[in-house]
Every structure is written in C-alpha cells, then in structure tokens.
mmCIF file of C-alpha atoms in Angstrom:
data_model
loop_
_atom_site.group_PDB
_atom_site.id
_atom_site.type_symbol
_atom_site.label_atom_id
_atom_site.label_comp_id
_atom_site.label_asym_id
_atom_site.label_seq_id
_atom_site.Cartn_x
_atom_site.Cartn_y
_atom_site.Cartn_z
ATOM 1 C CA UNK A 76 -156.044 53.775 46.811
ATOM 2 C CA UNK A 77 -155.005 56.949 47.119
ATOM 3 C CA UNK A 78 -158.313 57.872 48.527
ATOM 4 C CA UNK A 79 -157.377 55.725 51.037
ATOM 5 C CA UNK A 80 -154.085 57.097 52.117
ATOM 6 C CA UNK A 81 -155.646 60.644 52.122
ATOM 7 C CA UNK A 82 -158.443 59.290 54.845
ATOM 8 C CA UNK A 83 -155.666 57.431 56.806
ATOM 9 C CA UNK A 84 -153.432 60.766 57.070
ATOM 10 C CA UNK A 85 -156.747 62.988 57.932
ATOM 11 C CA UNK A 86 -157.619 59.977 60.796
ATOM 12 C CA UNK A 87 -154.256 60.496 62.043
ATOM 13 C CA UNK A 88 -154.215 63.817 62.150
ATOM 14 C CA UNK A 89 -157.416 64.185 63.791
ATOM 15 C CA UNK A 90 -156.058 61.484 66.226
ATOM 16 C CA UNK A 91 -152.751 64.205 67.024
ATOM 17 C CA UNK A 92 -155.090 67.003 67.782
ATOM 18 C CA UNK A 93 -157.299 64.892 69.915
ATOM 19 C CA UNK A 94 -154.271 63.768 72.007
ATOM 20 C CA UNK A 95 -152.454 67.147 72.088
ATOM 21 C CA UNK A 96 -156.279 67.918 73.591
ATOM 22 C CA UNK A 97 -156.427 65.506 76.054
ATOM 23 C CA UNK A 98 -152.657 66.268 77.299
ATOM 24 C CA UNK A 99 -152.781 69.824 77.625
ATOM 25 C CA UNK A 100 -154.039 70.040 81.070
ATOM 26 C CA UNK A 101 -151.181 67.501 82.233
ATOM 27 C CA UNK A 102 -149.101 69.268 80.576
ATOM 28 C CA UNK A 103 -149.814 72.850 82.038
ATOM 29 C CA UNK A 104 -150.104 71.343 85.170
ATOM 30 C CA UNK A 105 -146.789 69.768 85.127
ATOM 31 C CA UNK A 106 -145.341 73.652 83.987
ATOM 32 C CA UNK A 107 -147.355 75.023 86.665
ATOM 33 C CA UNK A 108 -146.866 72.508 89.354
ATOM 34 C CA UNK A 109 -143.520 70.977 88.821
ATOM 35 C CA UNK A 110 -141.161 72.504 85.890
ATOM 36 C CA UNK A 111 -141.844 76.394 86.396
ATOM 37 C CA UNK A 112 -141.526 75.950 90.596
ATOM 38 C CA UNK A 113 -138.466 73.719 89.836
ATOM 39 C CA UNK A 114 -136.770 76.360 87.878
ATOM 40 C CA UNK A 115 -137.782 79.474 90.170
ATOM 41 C CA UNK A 116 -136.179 77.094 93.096
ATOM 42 C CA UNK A 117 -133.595 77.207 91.339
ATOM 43 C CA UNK A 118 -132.999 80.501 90.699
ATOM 44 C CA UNK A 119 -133.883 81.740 94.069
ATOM 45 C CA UNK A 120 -131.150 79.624 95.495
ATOM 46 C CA UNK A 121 -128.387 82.065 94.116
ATOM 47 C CA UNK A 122 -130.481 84.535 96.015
ATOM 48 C CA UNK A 123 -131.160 86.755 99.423
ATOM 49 C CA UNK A 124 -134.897 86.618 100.093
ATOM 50 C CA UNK A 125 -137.432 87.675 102.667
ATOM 51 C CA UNK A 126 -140.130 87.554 101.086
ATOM 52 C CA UNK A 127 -140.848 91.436 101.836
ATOM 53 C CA UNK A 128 -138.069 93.079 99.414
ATOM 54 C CA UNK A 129 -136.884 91.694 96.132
ATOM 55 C CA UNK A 130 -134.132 89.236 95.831
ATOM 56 C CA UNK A 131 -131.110 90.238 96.016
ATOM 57 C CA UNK A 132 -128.339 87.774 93.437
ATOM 58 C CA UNK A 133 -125.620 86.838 96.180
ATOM 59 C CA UNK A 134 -124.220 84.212 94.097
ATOM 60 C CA UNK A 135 -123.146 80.663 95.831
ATOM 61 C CA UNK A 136 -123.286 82.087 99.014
ATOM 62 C CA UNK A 137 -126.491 79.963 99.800
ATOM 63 C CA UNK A 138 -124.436 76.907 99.170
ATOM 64 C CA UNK A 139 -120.839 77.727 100.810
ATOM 65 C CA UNK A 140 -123.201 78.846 104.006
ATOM 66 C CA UNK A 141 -125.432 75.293 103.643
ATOM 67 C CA UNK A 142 -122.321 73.245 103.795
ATOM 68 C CA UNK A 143 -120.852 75.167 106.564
ATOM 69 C CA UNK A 144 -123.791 75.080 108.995
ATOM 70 C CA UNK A 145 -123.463 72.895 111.323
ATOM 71 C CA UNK A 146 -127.311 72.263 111.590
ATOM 72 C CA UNK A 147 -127.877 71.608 108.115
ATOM 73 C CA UNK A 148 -125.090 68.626 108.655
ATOM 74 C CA UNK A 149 -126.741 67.216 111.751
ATOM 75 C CA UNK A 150 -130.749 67.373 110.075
ATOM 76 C CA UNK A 151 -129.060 65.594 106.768
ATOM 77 C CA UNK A 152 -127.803 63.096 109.315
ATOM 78 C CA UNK A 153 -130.744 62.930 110.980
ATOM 79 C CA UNK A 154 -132.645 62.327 107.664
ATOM 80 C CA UNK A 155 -130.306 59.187 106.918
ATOM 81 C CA UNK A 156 -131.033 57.558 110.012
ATOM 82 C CA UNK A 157 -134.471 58.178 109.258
ATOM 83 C CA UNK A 158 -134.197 56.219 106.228
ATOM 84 C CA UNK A 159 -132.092 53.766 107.235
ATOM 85 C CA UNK A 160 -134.233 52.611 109.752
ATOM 86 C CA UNK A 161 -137.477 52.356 108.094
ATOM 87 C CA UNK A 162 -136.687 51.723 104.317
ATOM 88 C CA UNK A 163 -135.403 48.391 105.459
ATOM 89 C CA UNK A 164 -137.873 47.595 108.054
ATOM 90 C CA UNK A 165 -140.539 48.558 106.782
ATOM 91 C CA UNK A 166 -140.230 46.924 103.667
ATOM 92 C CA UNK A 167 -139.394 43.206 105.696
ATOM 93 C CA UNK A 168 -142.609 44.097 107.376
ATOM 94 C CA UNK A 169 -144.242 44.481 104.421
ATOM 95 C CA UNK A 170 -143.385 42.095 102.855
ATOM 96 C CA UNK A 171 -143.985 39.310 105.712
ATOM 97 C CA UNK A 172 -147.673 40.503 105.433
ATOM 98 C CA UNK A 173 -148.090 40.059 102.087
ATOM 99 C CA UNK A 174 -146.518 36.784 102.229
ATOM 100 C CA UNK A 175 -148.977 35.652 104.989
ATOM 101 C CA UNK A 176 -151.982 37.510 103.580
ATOM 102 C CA UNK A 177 -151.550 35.472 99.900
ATOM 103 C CA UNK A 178 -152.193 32.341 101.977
ATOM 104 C CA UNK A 179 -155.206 30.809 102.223
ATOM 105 C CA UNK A 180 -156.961 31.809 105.062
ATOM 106 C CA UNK A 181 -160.151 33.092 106.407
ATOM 107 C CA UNK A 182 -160.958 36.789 106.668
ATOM 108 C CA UNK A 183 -158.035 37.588 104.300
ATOM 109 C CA UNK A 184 -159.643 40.359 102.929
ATOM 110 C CA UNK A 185 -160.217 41.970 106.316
ATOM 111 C CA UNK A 186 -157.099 41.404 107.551
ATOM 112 C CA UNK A 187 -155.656 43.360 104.059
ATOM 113 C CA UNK A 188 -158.158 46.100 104.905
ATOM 114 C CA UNK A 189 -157.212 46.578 108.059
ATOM 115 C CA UNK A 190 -153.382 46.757 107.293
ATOM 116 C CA UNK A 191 -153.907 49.515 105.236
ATOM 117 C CA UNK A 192 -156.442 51.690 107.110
ATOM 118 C CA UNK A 193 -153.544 53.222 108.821
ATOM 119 C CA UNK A 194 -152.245 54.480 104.772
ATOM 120 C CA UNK A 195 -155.360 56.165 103.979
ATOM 121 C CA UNK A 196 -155.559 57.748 107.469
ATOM 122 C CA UNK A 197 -155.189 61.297 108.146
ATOM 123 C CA UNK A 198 -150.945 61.847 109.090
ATOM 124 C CA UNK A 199 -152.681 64.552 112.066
ATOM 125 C CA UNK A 200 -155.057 61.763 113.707
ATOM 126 C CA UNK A 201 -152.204 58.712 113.322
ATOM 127 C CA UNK A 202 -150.173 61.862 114.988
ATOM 128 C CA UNK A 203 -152.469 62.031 118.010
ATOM 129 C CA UNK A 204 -153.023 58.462 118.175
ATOM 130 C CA UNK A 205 -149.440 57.783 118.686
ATOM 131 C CA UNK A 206 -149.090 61.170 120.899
ATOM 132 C CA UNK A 207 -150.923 58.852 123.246
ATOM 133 C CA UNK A 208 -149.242 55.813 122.870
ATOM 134 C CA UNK A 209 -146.050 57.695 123.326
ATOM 135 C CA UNK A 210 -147.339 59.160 126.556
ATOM 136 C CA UNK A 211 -144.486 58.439 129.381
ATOM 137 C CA UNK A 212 -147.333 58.645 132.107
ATOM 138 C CA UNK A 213 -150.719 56.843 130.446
ATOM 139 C CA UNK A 214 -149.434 55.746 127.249
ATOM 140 C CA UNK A 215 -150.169 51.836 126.187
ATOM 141 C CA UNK A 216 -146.981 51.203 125.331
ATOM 142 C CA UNK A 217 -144.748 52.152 128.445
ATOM 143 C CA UNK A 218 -147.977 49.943 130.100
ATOM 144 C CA UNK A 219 -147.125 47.177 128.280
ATOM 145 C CA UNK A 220 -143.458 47.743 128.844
ATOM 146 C CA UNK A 221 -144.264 47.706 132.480
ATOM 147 C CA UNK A 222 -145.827 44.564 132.403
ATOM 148 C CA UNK A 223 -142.207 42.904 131.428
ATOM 149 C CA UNK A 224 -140.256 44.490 134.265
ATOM 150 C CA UNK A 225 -139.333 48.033 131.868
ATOM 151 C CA UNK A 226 -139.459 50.862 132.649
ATOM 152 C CA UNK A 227 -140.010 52.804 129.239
ATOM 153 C CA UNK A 228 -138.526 55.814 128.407
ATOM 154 C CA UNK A 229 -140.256 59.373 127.393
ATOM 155 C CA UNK A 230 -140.628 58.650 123.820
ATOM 156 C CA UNK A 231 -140.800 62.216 121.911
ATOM 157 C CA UNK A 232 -139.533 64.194 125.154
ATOM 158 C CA UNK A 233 -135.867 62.070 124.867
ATOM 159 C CA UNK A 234 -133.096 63.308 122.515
ATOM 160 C CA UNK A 235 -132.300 59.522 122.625
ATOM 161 C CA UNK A 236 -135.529 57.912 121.429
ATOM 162 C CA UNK A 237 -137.695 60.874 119.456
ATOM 163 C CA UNK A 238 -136.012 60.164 115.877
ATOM 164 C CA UNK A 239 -137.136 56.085 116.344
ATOM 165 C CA UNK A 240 -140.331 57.179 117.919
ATOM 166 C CA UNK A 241 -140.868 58.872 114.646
ATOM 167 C CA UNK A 242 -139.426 56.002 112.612
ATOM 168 C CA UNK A 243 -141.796 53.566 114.263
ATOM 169 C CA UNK A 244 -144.603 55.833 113.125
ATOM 170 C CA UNK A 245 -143.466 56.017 109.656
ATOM 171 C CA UNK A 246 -142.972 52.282 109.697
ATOM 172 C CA UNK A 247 -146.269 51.502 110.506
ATOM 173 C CA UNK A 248 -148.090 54.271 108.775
ATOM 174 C CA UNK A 249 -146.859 52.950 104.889
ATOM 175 C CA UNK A 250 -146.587 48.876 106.112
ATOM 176 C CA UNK A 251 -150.041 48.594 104.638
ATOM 177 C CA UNK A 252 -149.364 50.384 100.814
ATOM 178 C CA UNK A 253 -146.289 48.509 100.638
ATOM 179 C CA UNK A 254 -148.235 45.560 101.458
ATOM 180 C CA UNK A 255 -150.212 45.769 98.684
ATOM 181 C CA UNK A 256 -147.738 46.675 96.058
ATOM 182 C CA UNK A 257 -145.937 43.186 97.301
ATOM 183 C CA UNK A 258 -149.333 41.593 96.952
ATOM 184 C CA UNK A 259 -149.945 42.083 93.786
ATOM 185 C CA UNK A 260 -146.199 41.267 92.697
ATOM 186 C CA UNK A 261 -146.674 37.943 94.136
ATOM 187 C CA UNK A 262 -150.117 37.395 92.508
ATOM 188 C CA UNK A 263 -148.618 38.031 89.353
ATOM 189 C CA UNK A 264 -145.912 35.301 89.821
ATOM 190 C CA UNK A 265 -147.116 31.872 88.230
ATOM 191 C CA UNK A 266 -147.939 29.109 90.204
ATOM 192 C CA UNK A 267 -146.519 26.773 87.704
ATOM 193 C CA UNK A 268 -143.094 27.747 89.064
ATOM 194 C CA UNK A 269 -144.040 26.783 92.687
ATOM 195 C CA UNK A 270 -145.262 23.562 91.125
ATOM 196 C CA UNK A 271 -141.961 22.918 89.201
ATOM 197 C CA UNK A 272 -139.878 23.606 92.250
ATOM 198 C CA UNK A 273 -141.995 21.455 94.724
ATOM 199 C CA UNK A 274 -141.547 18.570 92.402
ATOM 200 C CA UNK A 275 -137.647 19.272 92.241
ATOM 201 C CA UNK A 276 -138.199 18.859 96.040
ATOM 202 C CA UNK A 277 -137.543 22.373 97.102
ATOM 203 C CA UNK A 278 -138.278 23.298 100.406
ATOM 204 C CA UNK A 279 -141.084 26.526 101.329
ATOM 205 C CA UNK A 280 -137.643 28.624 101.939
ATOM 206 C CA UNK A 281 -135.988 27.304 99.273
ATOM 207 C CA UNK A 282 -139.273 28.713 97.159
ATOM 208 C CA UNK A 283 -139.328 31.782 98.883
ATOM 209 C CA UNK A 284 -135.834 32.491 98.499
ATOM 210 C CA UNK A 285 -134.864 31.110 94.238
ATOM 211 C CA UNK A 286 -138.285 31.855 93.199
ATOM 212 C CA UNK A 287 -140.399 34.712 95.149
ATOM 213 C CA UNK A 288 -137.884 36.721 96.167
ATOM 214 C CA UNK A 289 -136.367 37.311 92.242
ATOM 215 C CA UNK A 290 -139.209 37.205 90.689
ATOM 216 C CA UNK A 291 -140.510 40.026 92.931
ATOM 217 C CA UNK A 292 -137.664 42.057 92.011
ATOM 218 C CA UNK A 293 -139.518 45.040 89.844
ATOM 219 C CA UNK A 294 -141.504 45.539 92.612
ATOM 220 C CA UNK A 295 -138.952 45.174 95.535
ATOM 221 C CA UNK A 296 -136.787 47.989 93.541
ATOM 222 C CA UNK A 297 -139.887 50.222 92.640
ATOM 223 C CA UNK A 298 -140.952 50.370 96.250
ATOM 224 C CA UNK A 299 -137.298 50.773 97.587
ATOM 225 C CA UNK A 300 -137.074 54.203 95.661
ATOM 226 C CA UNK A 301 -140.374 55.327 96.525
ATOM 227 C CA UNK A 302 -139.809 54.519 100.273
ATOM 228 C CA UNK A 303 -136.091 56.114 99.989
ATOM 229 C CA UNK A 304 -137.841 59.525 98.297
ATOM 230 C CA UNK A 305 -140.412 59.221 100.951
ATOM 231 C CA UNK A 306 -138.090 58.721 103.925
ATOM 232 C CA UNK A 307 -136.182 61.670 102.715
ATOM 233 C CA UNK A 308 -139.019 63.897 102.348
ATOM 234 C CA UNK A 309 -140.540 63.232 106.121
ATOM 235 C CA UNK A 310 -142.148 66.096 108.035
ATOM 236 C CA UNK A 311 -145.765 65.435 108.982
ATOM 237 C CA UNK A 312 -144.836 63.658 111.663
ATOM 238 C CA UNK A 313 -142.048 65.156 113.014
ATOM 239 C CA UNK A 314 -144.149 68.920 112.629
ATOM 240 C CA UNK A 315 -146.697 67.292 114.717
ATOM 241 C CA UNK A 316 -145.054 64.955 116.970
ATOM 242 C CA UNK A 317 -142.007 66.765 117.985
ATOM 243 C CA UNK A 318 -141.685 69.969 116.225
ATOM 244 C CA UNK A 319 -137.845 68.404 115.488
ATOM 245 C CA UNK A 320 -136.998 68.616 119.222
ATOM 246 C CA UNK A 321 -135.700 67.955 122.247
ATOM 247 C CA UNK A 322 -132.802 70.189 120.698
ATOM 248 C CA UNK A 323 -132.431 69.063 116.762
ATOM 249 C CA UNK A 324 -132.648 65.617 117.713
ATOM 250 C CA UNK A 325 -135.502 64.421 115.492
ATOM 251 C CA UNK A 326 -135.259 67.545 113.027
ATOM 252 C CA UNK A 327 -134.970 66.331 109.169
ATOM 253 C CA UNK A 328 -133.773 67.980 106.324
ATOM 254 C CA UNK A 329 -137.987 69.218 104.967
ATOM 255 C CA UNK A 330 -138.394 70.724 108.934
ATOM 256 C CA UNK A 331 -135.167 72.352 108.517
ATOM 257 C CA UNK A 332 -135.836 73.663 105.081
ATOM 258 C CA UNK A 333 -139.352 74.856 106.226
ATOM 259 C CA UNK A 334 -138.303 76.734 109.088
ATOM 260 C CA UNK A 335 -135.627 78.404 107.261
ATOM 261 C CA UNK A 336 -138.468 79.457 104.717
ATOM 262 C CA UNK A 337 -141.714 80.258 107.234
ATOM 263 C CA UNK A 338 -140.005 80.786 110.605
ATOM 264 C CA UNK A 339 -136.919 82.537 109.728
ATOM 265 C CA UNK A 340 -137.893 84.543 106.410
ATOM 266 C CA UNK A 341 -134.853 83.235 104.624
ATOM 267 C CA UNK A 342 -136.281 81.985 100.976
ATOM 268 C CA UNK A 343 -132.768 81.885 99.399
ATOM 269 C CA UNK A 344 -131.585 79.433 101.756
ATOM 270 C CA UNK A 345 -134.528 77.204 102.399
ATOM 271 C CA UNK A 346 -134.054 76.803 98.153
ATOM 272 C CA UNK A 347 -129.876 76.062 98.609
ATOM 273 C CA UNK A 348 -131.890 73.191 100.881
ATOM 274 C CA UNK A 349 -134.295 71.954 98.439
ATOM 275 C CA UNK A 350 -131.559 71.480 95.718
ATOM 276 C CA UNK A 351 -129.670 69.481 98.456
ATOM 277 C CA UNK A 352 -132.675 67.202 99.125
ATOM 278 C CA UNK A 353 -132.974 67.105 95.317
ATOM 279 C CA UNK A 354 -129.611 66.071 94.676
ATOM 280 C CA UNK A 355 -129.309 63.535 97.595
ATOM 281 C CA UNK A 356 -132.272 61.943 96.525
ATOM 282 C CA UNK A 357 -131.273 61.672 92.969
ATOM 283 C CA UNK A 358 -128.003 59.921 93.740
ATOM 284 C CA UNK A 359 -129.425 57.589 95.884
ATOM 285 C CA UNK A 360 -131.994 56.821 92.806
ATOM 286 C CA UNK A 361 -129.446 56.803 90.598
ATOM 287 C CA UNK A 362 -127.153 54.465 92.525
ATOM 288 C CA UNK A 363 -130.097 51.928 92.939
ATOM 289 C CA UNK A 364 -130.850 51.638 89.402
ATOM 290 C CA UNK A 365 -127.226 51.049 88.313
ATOM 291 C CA UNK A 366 -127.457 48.091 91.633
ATOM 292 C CA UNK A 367 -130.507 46.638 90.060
ATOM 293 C CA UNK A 368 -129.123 46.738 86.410
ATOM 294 C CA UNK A 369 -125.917 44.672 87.857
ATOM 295 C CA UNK A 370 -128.482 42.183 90.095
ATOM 296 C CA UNK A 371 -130.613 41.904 86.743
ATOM 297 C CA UNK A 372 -127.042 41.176 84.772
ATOM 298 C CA UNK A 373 -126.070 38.346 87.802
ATOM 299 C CA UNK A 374 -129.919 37.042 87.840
#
C-alpha cells in the first residue's frame, strides 16, 4: 500500500516536470512576445523618445497631448466607423454563407474553398487586386456601375468613399474565416431539434430564428470580439491602399500610431496610442461579455 502511494507521488511528480518542460517555451515566448513588450509599452508611454537619445520621464504628458490632438480624435473616429461597418456586415455575410453552404448541394466543398481563398491570401496581392477594381478609369467595378446608368466615384482618391472602400475590402477579405467558424457552429447543432420543431409545424424562419440563431450563440459572440479586436487593429490595407489619405480620411488609430513611431520619431507617443487602442478594445470586450451574460440569463 504504501508502496503504492510512494509510486503514485513519484508518477506525479515526474508528470509536473514533464509539463513545466513542455510549457516553458510558451511560456518564454509569451514574456518575450507579449508580457515584457506590454510592460516596456507601458513604461515608455510616460516617456519622450526618439529612438536616438534615451527617454526622457515627462510624466502624463503623452496622454493630456493624445486627448488634445485633434488627429488622434478624428483616426479613433475613423476606426469606429471602420468597425461599425464591417463587424456587422460582415458577420450577416458570413453567416448567410454558411447557412447556404450547410445545405445540400453539389460542389459544396468548392464553393467553401473558394470563400475562403481570399483569408489565406496575401493582405499585399488582395491590396493590388482591389487597387484595380477601385480604378476610377479601368476598374471592373465603376464598369459595372456604368452598365446601370452610374457613374462611380474615385474610390481611394475620394475623402468621401476611401474609409468604405477599405471596409468593403476588409469585409470580403475575413467573409470566408467567419464562414467557417459559423459552419462548424451549425454542424454542431443537433438535427433532432430541427426535427422536433418541424413536427411542432415551425416554419424554415421560424427554425432559423428560435433554434439556429441561439444555439449559435458561443460562436456568434466569439467571432463578434475577434472581428471587433480585428476591426480595431486595421492597417494593411489602409498602408497599402491609401496610405490613410486623401487628407486623414481613411487614417485609423494602428496608421496613426505607426507614423507617430516610424515617420515622426516620437516612441513616447505612438505608446500613449497603443494603451488607447488597448483600453478601447478592452471595454468594448468587456461590455460584450457582460451583454452576452444578460442574453444567456434572458435565453
């Protein structure tokens, strides 16, 4: 017996040191990566820095200057629209494709494939691609305009239409990976509850809407936050696309924050930024999962 015992503790031991093994290169990359860049952010944001001399401690001067610039407001605006525009649509578009994609029909499979080549593709090519598109003089899309009796507008080159141009792009870029989170959400939904509510007599909306739609709800809320986090964190596109013009009018809060710290020199500010973005992002978060606690309470 006690043999036992003494074989048991030794197993679990060796178990600890095996896992404390296998985590220690997580866990050094999460200091290296995430924690110790977090903190250094951080502290550089109470700070004057070039780059070329040593920081200089200015105190909350970073901050008072962030919330009185004028172009930090209208980027932060900027980034809302952003996010406004394709956190909603892109996640109806998503999920209309999964919807139709978990039918039965033929070439499923390619059709899912194809939806999501533009997810796995390179942000610079889609940014070319849609460079062309855009094009006010031989793009396909002022063509097709055309065709209807409009006359379409200069996508990227009008204060007016650059930040949707971009939102389009964005929409249509992550349509696919949502897609296939929403897939597999409604995959994992039992058929035995379609069955049940077709015999009650309930209509395909009436399905959709008491039975998908709640029972998808883990992985509608999942892929809200991680669109929100991504719409606020935009700036492939707009680098490439638009470099945040005509003017500011398609500049977001990461373009802002990068020029501050690799066009203008100015490290201590570009970090007063990235704690903005931080904390914007983790109210929104924080907001949402207090929503989906109360829809969770009412479901």
């Amino acid at each position: 017996m006690k043999n036992n015992k003494t074989r048991k503790i030794s197993k679990l031991k060796n178990d600890s040191k095996w896992a404390a093994l296998m985590l220690t290169p997580n866990i050094l990359g999460f200091l290296m990566f995430m924690l110790i860049p977090m903190v250094a952010t951080f502290a550089l944001s109470f700070t004057k820095y070039d780059m070329l001399r040593p920081p200089k401690f200015i105190g909350f001067n970073n901050y008072i200057k962030m919330f009185k610039d004028p172009i930090a407001r209208e980027v932060t605006l900027n980034t809302i629209i952003y996010t406004v525009i394709t956190v909603p649509t892109g996640m109806a578009i998503s999920l209309l494709l999964a919807v139709l994609l978990d039918q039965k029909i033929a070439l499923k499979r390619f059709y899912r494939a194809c939806y999501f080549l533009p997810a796995i593709s390179s942000m610079v090519v889609v940014s070319i691609v849609w460079q062309w598109i855009y094009n006010p003089e031989y793009g396909i899309l002022n063509y097709f305009l055309s065709l209807i009796g409009i006359n379409g507008p200069k996508w990227l080159q009008d204060a007016r239409t650059s930040l949707v141009a971009i939102a389009i792009v964005g929409i249509w870029k992550n349509a696919g990976y949502n897609m296939l989170l929403f897939l597999s959400g409604l995959q994992g939904i039992s058929t035995s509850y379609y069955e049940a509510a077709t015999l009650d007599g309930a209509s395909k909306w009436q399905q959709f809407k008491y039975v998908t739609l709640p029972l998808l709800k883990p992985t509608t809320f999942f892929i809200f936050i991680m669109s929100i986090i991504g719409s606020f964190q935009v700036f492939d596109q707009v680098m490439l696309m638009t470099k945040g013009g005509p003017g500011r009018s398609s500049s977001v809060l990461v373009h802002y924050l990068y020029q501050n710290a690799f066009q203008y020199f100015d490290m201590g500010y570009a970090c007063a930024l990235a704690y903005l973005l931080f904390f914007l992002v983790l109210i929104l978060t924080l907001f949402n999962m207090r929503a989906e606690k109360k829809m969770g309470e009412i479901y």
